[in-house]
């Protein structure tokens, strides 16, 4: 019987054709120290690597995109949505769009400082900054790292507009910042909801908060 991986969107690490990353075997360092039971592989531990970028704003000039700048406090996404378009971006780190994308996350703790520096540059033209364009800004690890909140604090202090796209009810933690900004027309939050059927959500986005109950599947 084939071994399966519980509570993850991907079941293995696929090849990265673009960057010639070979499919590879899982090694013992990836796994919780538990034995395989009933054909199921034990859960993978999520690891976080600190990333030190020189800048934090990502710009685009595409006529098909409604924003021209964005901030991604994290790389990778523990929600594990099987349809996520951002998965191939992990190949830039020689990591797989499969399980690596869900379990090997990158955090940018300097993001608020870098963001403040960007806003202070001479000639900076104010336009809404989009969060959640590649990786959900409200990862489970945001509860500890608070990088997204730090960025919102910078934008709130500067009266700078922000848009957020997320699957997570964790965004409500920052309502003390976002509500006053929204009252000024500076903040918009969009919730991405795939289905209200818990059977479907557990299949296509196994570690995202479940819409029917608001429960955080990622805590499992």
mmCIF file of C-alpha atoms in Angstrom:
data_model
loop_
_atom_site.group_PDB
_atom_site.id
_atom_site.type_symbol
_atom_site.label_atom_id
_atom_site.label_comp_id
_atom_site.label_asym_id
_atom_site.label_seq_id
_atom_site.Cartn_x
_atom_site.Cartn_y
_atom_site.Cartn_z
ATOM 1 C CA UNK A 1 0.000 0.000 0.000
ATOM 2 C CA UNK A 2 1.309 3.430 -0.930
ATOM 3 C CA UNK A 3 2.304 5.654 1.931
ATOM 4 C CA UNK A 4 0.359 8.891 2.278
ATOM 5 C CA UNK A 5 1.038 12.193 3.971
ATOM 6 C CA UNK A 6 -1.696 13.455 6.290
ATOM 7 C CA UNK A 7 -2.669 17.130 6.572
ATOM 8 C CA UNK A 8 -0.542 18.391 3.680
ATOM 9 C CA UNK A 9 -1.628 19.514 0.248
ATOM 10 C CA UNK A 10 1.306 17.899 -1.564
ATOM 11 C CA UNK A 11 2.276 14.280 -1.104
ATOM 12 C CA UNK A 12 5.908 14.507 -2.238
ATOM 13 C CA UNK A 13 8.523 16.735 -3.821
ATOM 14 C CA UNK A 14 8.145 16.950 -7.571
ATOM 15 C CA UNK A 15 10.822 17.807 -10.108
ATOM 16 C CA UNK A 16 11.397 21.458 -10.866
ATOM 17 C CA UNK A 17 11.745 21.386 -14.641
ATOM 18 C CA UNK A 18 12.574 25.068 -14.922
ATOM 19 C CA UNK A 19 15.533 24.890 -12.556
ATOM 20 C CA UNK A 20 16.475 21.236 -13.148
ATOM 21 C CA UNK A 21 15.776 20.303 -9.535
ATOM 22 C CA UNK A 22 15.613 16.514 -9.328
ATOM 23 C CA UNK A 23 12.941 14.636 -7.432
ATOM 24 C CA UNK A 24 14.514 13.443 -4.198
ATOM 25 C CA UNK A 25 13.861 11.086 -1.364
ATOM 26 C CA UNK A 26 12.701 12.350 2.004
ATOM 27 C CA UNK A 27 15.337 11.954 4.678
ATOM 28 C CA UNK A 28 14.947 11.432 8.396
ATOM 29 C CA UNK A 29 15.559 15.100 9.243
ATOM 30 C CA UNK A 30 12.261 16.028 7.621
ATOM 31 C CA UNK A 31 10.080 13.839 9.778
ATOM 32 C CA UNK A 32 8.699 13.924 13.242
ATOM 33 C CA UNK A 33 10.368 11.208 15.276
ATOM 34 C CA UNK A 34 7.439 8.831 15.055
ATOM 35 C CA UNK A 35 6.992 5.532 13.300
ATOM 36 C CA UNK A 36 4.886 5.110 10.187
ATOM 37 C CA UNK A 37 1.457 3.791 11.200
ATOM 38 C CA UNK A 38 -1.120 2.087 8.952
ATOM 39 C CA UNK A 39 0.684 3.125 5.777
ATOM 40 C CA UNK A 40 0.717 6.840 6.648
ATOM 41 C CA UNK A 41 3.909 8.826 6.834
ATOM 42 C CA UNK A 42 4.321 10.920 9.989
ATOM 43 C CA UNK A 43 3.744 14.684 9.691
ATOM 44 C CA UNK A 44 6.567 16.893 8.480
ATOM 45 C CA UNK A 45 7.915 19.582 10.746
ATOM 46 C CA UNK A 46 7.667 23.136 9.442
ATOM 47 C CA UNK A 47 10.998 24.962 9.421
ATOM 48 C CA UNK A 48 11.590 28.698 9.107
ATOM 49 C CA UNK A 49 14.669 30.286 7.560
ATOM 50 C CA UNK A 50 15.400 33.982 8.066
ATOM 51 C CA UNK A 51 15.779 35.855 4.797
ATOM 52 C CA UNK A 52 17.622 39.180 4.622
ATOM 53 C CA UNK A 53 16.484 41.004 1.478
ATOM 54 C CA UNK A 54 17.903 44.414 0.580
ATOM 55 C CA UNK A 55 14.509 45.757 -0.476
ATOM 56 C CA UNK A 56 10.965 44.714 0.343
ATOM 57 C CA UNK A 57 8.758 46.252 -2.343
ATOM 58 C CA UNK A 58 8.096 44.137 -5.430
ATOM 59 C CA UNK A 59 6.964 46.210 -8.396
ATOM 60 C CA UNK A 60 5.211 45.294 -11.618
ATOM 61 C CA UNK A 61 3.952 47.215 -14.631
ATOM 62 C CA UNK A 62 1.502 44.638 -15.933
ATOM 63 C CA UNK A 63 -1.732 46.087 -17.341
ATOM 64 C CA UNK A 64 -3.528 42.945 -16.151
ATOM 65 C CA UNK A 65 -2.770 43.479 -12.451
ATOM 66 C CA UNK A 66 -4.670 46.025 -10.377
ATOM 67 C CA UNK A 67 -1.674 47.019 -8.231
ATOM 68 C CA UNK A 68 1.866 48.069 -9.102
ATOM 69 C CA UNK A 69 3.622 47.162 -5.838
ATOM 70 C CA UNK A 70 3.421 44.465 -3.193
ATOM 71 C CA UNK A 71 5.069 43.141 -0.041
ATOM 72 C CA UNK A 72 5.543 39.470 0.820
ATOM 73 C CA UNK A 73 6.697 39.068 4.434
ATOM 74 C CA UNK A 74 7.079 35.300 3.913
ATOM 75 C CA UNK A 75 7.982 32.757 1.240
ATOM 76 C CA UNK A 76 6.209 29.426 1.095
ATOM 77 C CA UNK A 77 2.792 28.787 2.554
ATOM 78 C CA UNK A 78 1.764 26.308 5.207
ATOM 79 C CA UNK A 79 -1.890 26.390 4.127
ATOM 80 C CA UNK A 80 -0.953 23.791 1.493
ATOM 81 C CA UNK A 81 -3.544 24.727 -1.147
ATOM 82 C CA UNK A 82 -3.150 22.197 -3.937
ATOM 83 C CA UNK A 83 -3.964 24.794 -6.625
ATOM 84 C CA UNK A 84 -1.563 27.535 -5.436
ATOM 85 C CA UNK A 85 0.081 29.380 -8.333
ATOM 86 C CA UNK A 86 2.978 30.484 -6.096
ATOM 87 C CA UNK A 87 4.388 26.987 -5.607
ATOM 88 C CA UNK A 88 6.938 27.206 -8.476
ATOM 89 C CA UNK A 89 8.525 30.287 -6.874
ATOM 90 C CA UNK A 90 10.179 27.995 -4.307
ATOM 91 C CA UNK A 91 12.359 26.610 -7.081
ATOM 92 C CA UNK A 92 14.381 29.841 -6.961
ATOM 93 C CA UNK A 93 15.749 28.469 -3.682
ATOM 94 C CA UNK A 94 16.417 25.050 -5.227
ATOM 95 C CA UNK A 95 13.441 23.755 -3.281
ATOM 96 C CA UNK A 96 10.465 21.818 -4.537
ATOM 97 C CA UNK A 97 7.052 23.339 -5.303
ATOM 98 C CA UNK A 98 5.651 20.282 -3.505
ATOM 99 C CA UNK A 99 6.207 19.562 0.165
ATOM 100 C CA UNK A 100 9.105 22.025 0.426
ATOM 101 C CA UNK A 101 6.756 24.901 -0.402
ATOM 102 C CA UNK A 102 4.507 23.921 2.511
ATOM 103 C CA UNK A 103 7.138 23.002 5.084
ATOM 104 C CA UNK A 104 10.268 25.065 4.378
ATOM 105 C CA UNK A 105 9.192 28.643 4.953
ATOM 106 C CA UNK A 106 11.208 31.855 4.757
ATOM 107 C CA UNK A 107 10.557 34.862 6.992
ATOM 108 C CA UNK A 108 11.714 38.448 6.422
ATOM 109 C CA UNK A 109 11.856 40.030 9.892
ATOM 110 C CA UNK A 110 13.456 43.219 8.518
ATOM 111 C CA UNK A 111 10.429 43.903 6.305
ATOM 112 C CA UNK A 112 8.964 46.730 8.446
ATOM 113 C CA UNK A 113 12.316 48.550 8.581
ATOM 114 C CA UNK A 114 12.863 48.111 4.846
ATOM 115 C CA UNK A 115 9.319 49.276 4.146
ATOM 116 C CA UNK A 116 9.789 52.446 6.168
ATOM 117 C CA UNK A 117 12.992 53.142 4.241
ATOM 118 C CA UNK A 118 11.167 52.704 0.916
ATOM 119 C CA UNK A 119 8.439 55.141 1.915
ATOM 120 C CA UNK A 120 11.027 57.707 2.997
ATOM 121 C CA UNK A 121 12.834 57.747 -0.342
ATOM 122 C CA UNK A 122 12.773 61.024 -2.212
ATOM 123 C CA UNK A 123 10.291 60.896 -5.042
ATOM 124 C CA UNK A 124 8.288 57.992 -3.654
ATOM 125 C CA UNK A 125 4.766 58.137 -5.151
ATOM 126 C CA UNK A 126 2.063 56.763 -2.895
ATOM 127 C CA UNK A 127 -0.096 53.953 -4.259
ATOM 128 C CA UNK A 128 -1.767 51.049 -2.397
ATOM 129 C CA UNK A 129 0.620 48.280 -1.362
ATOM 130 C CA UNK A 130 -0.784 44.776 -1.817
ATOM 131 C CA UNK A 131 -0.180 41.988 0.713
ATOM 132 C CA UNK A 132 -0.987 38.356 -0.030
ATOM 133 C CA UNK A 133 -0.058 38.432 -3.705
ATOM 134 C CA UNK A 134 2.269 35.413 -3.551
ATOM 135 C CA UNK A 135 2.213 34.013 -0.014
ATOM 136 C CA UNK A 136 -0.590 34.492 2.492
ATOM 137 C CA UNK A 137 0.612 37.214 4.908
ATOM 138 C CA UNK A 138 -1.207 35.490 7.774
ATOM 139 C CA UNK A 139 0.738 32.259 7.952
ATOM 140 C CA UNK A 140 0.416 30.292 11.193
ATOM 141 C CA UNK A 141 3.943 31.504 12.015
ATOM 142 C CA UNK A 142 2.766 35.134 11.830
ATOM 143 C CA UNK A 143 1.463 34.660 15.366
ATOM 144 C CA UNK A 144 5.084 34.452 16.528
ATOM 145 C CA UNK A 145 6.980 36.509 13.965
ATOM 146 C CA UNK A 146 4.433 39.383 13.620
ATOM 147 C CA UNK A 147 6.094 40.656 10.450
ATOM 148 C CA UNK A 148 2.840 41.443 8.679
ATOM 149 C CA UNK A 149 1.646 43.392 11.700
ATOM 150 C CA UNK A 150 4.916 45.314 11.809
ATOM 151 C CA UNK A 151 4.417 46.360 8.182
ATOM 152 C CA UNK A 152 0.829 47.429 8.852
ATOM 153 C CA UNK A 153 2.043 49.513 11.780
ATOM 154 C CA UNK A 154 4.425 51.351 9.440
ATOM 155 C CA UNK A 155 1.692 52.000 6.880
ATOM 156 C CA UNK A 156 -0.798 53.087 9.544
ATOM 157 C CA UNK A 157 1.692 55.599 10.960
ATOM 158 C CA UNK A 158 2.233 57.011 7.468
ATOM 159 C CA UNK A 159 -1.441 57.004 6.425
ATOM 160 C CA UNK A 160 -0.471 54.804 3.492
ATOM 161 C CA UNK A 161 -3.103 52.682 1.703
ATOM 162 C CA UNK A 162 -2.955 48.874 1.897
ATOM 163 C CA UNK A 163 -4.840 45.930 0.433
ATOM 164 C CA UNK A 164 -4.718 42.438 1.954
ATOM 165 C CA UNK A 165 -5.768 39.111 0.459
ATOM 166 C CA UNK A 166 -5.855 36.199 2.886
ATOM 167 C CA UNK A 167 -7.535 32.908 3.699
ATOM 168 C CA UNK A 168 -6.999 33.342 7.408
ATOM 169 C CA UNK A 169 -9.150 34.640 10.244
ATOM 170 C CA UNK A 170 -5.861 35.694 11.849
ATOM 171 C CA UNK A 171 -6.340 39.019 10.070
ATOM 172 C CA UNK A 172 -8.850 39.944 12.791
ATOM 173 C CA UNK A 173 -5.956 40.200 15.242
ATOM 174 C CA UNK A 174 -4.929 43.413 13.488
ATOM 175 C CA UNK A 175 -8.358 45.012 13.399
ATOM 176 C CA UNK A 176 -7.124 47.651 15.851
ATOM 177 C CA UNK A 177 -4.866 48.928 13.065
ATOM 178 C CA UNK A 178 -6.956 48.119 10.021
ATOM 179 C CA UNK A 179 -10.313 49.506 11.217
ATOM 180 C CA UNK A 180 -9.049 53.106 11.693
ATOM 181 C CA UNK A 181 -7.257 52.872 8.342
ATOM 182 C CA UNK A 182 -10.426 51.603 6.649
ATOM 183 C CA UNK A 183 -12.379 54.497 8.165
ATOM 184 C CA UNK A 184 -9.996 56.789 6.265
ATOM 185 C CA UNK A 185 -10.369 54.774 3.073
ATOM 186 C CA UNK A 186 -6.839 53.413 3.410
ATOM 187 C CA UNK A 187 -7.403 49.683 3.950
ATOM 188 C CA UNK A 188 -9.237 46.891 2.151
ATOM 189 C CA UNK A 189 -9.221 43.217 3.177
ATOM 190 C CA UNK A 190 -10.319 40.447 0.830
ATOM 191 C CA UNK A 191 -10.963 36.923 2.152
ATOM 192 C CA UNK A 192 -10.300 34.075 -0.271
ATOM 193 C CA UNK A 193 -12.944 31.379 0.307
ATOM 194 C CA UNK A 194 -12.892 28.322 -1.938
ATOM 195 C CA UNK A 195 -15.854 26.422 -0.498
ATOM 196 C CA UNK A 196 -18.102 26.262 2.557
ATOM 197 C CA UNK A 197 -18.034 22.467 2.428
ATOM 198 C CA UNK A 198 -15.463 21.272 5.021
ATOM 199 C CA UNK A 199 -14.821 18.086 3.027
ATOM 200 C CA UNK A 200 -13.737 20.137 0.030
ATOM 201 C CA UNK A 201 -11.644 22.604 2.000
ATOM 202 C CA UNK A 202 -9.807 19.798 3.792
ATOM 203 C CA UNK A 203 -8.951 18.347 0.391
ATOM 204 C CA UNK A 204 -7.847 21.429 -1.525
ATOM 205 C CA UNK A 205 -6.497 23.642 1.299
ATOM 206 C CA UNK A 206 -5.874 21.250 4.207
ATOM 207 C CA UNK A 207 -4.114 23.628 6.623
ATOM 208 C CA UNK A 208 -6.058 26.819 5.956
ATOM 209 C CA UNK A 209 -8.720 27.983 8.425
ATOM 210 C CA UNK A 210 -12.035 26.283 7.726
ATOM 211 C CA UNK A 211 -14.805 28.732 6.699
ATOM 212 C CA UNK A 212 -17.749 26.857 8.289
ATOM 213 C CA UNK A 213 -16.261 26.773 11.762
ATOM 214 C CA UNK A 214 -13.510 29.369 11.679
ATOM 215 C CA UNK A 215 -11.286 26.659 13.133
ATOM 216 C CA UNK A 216 -7.607 26.709 12.316
ATOM 217 C CA UNK A 217 -6.782 23.467 10.563
ATOM 218 C CA UNK A 218 -3.095 24.405 10.787
ATOM 219 C CA UNK A 219 -3.193 23.755 14.528
ATOM 220 C CA UNK A 220 -3.664 20.040 13.855
#
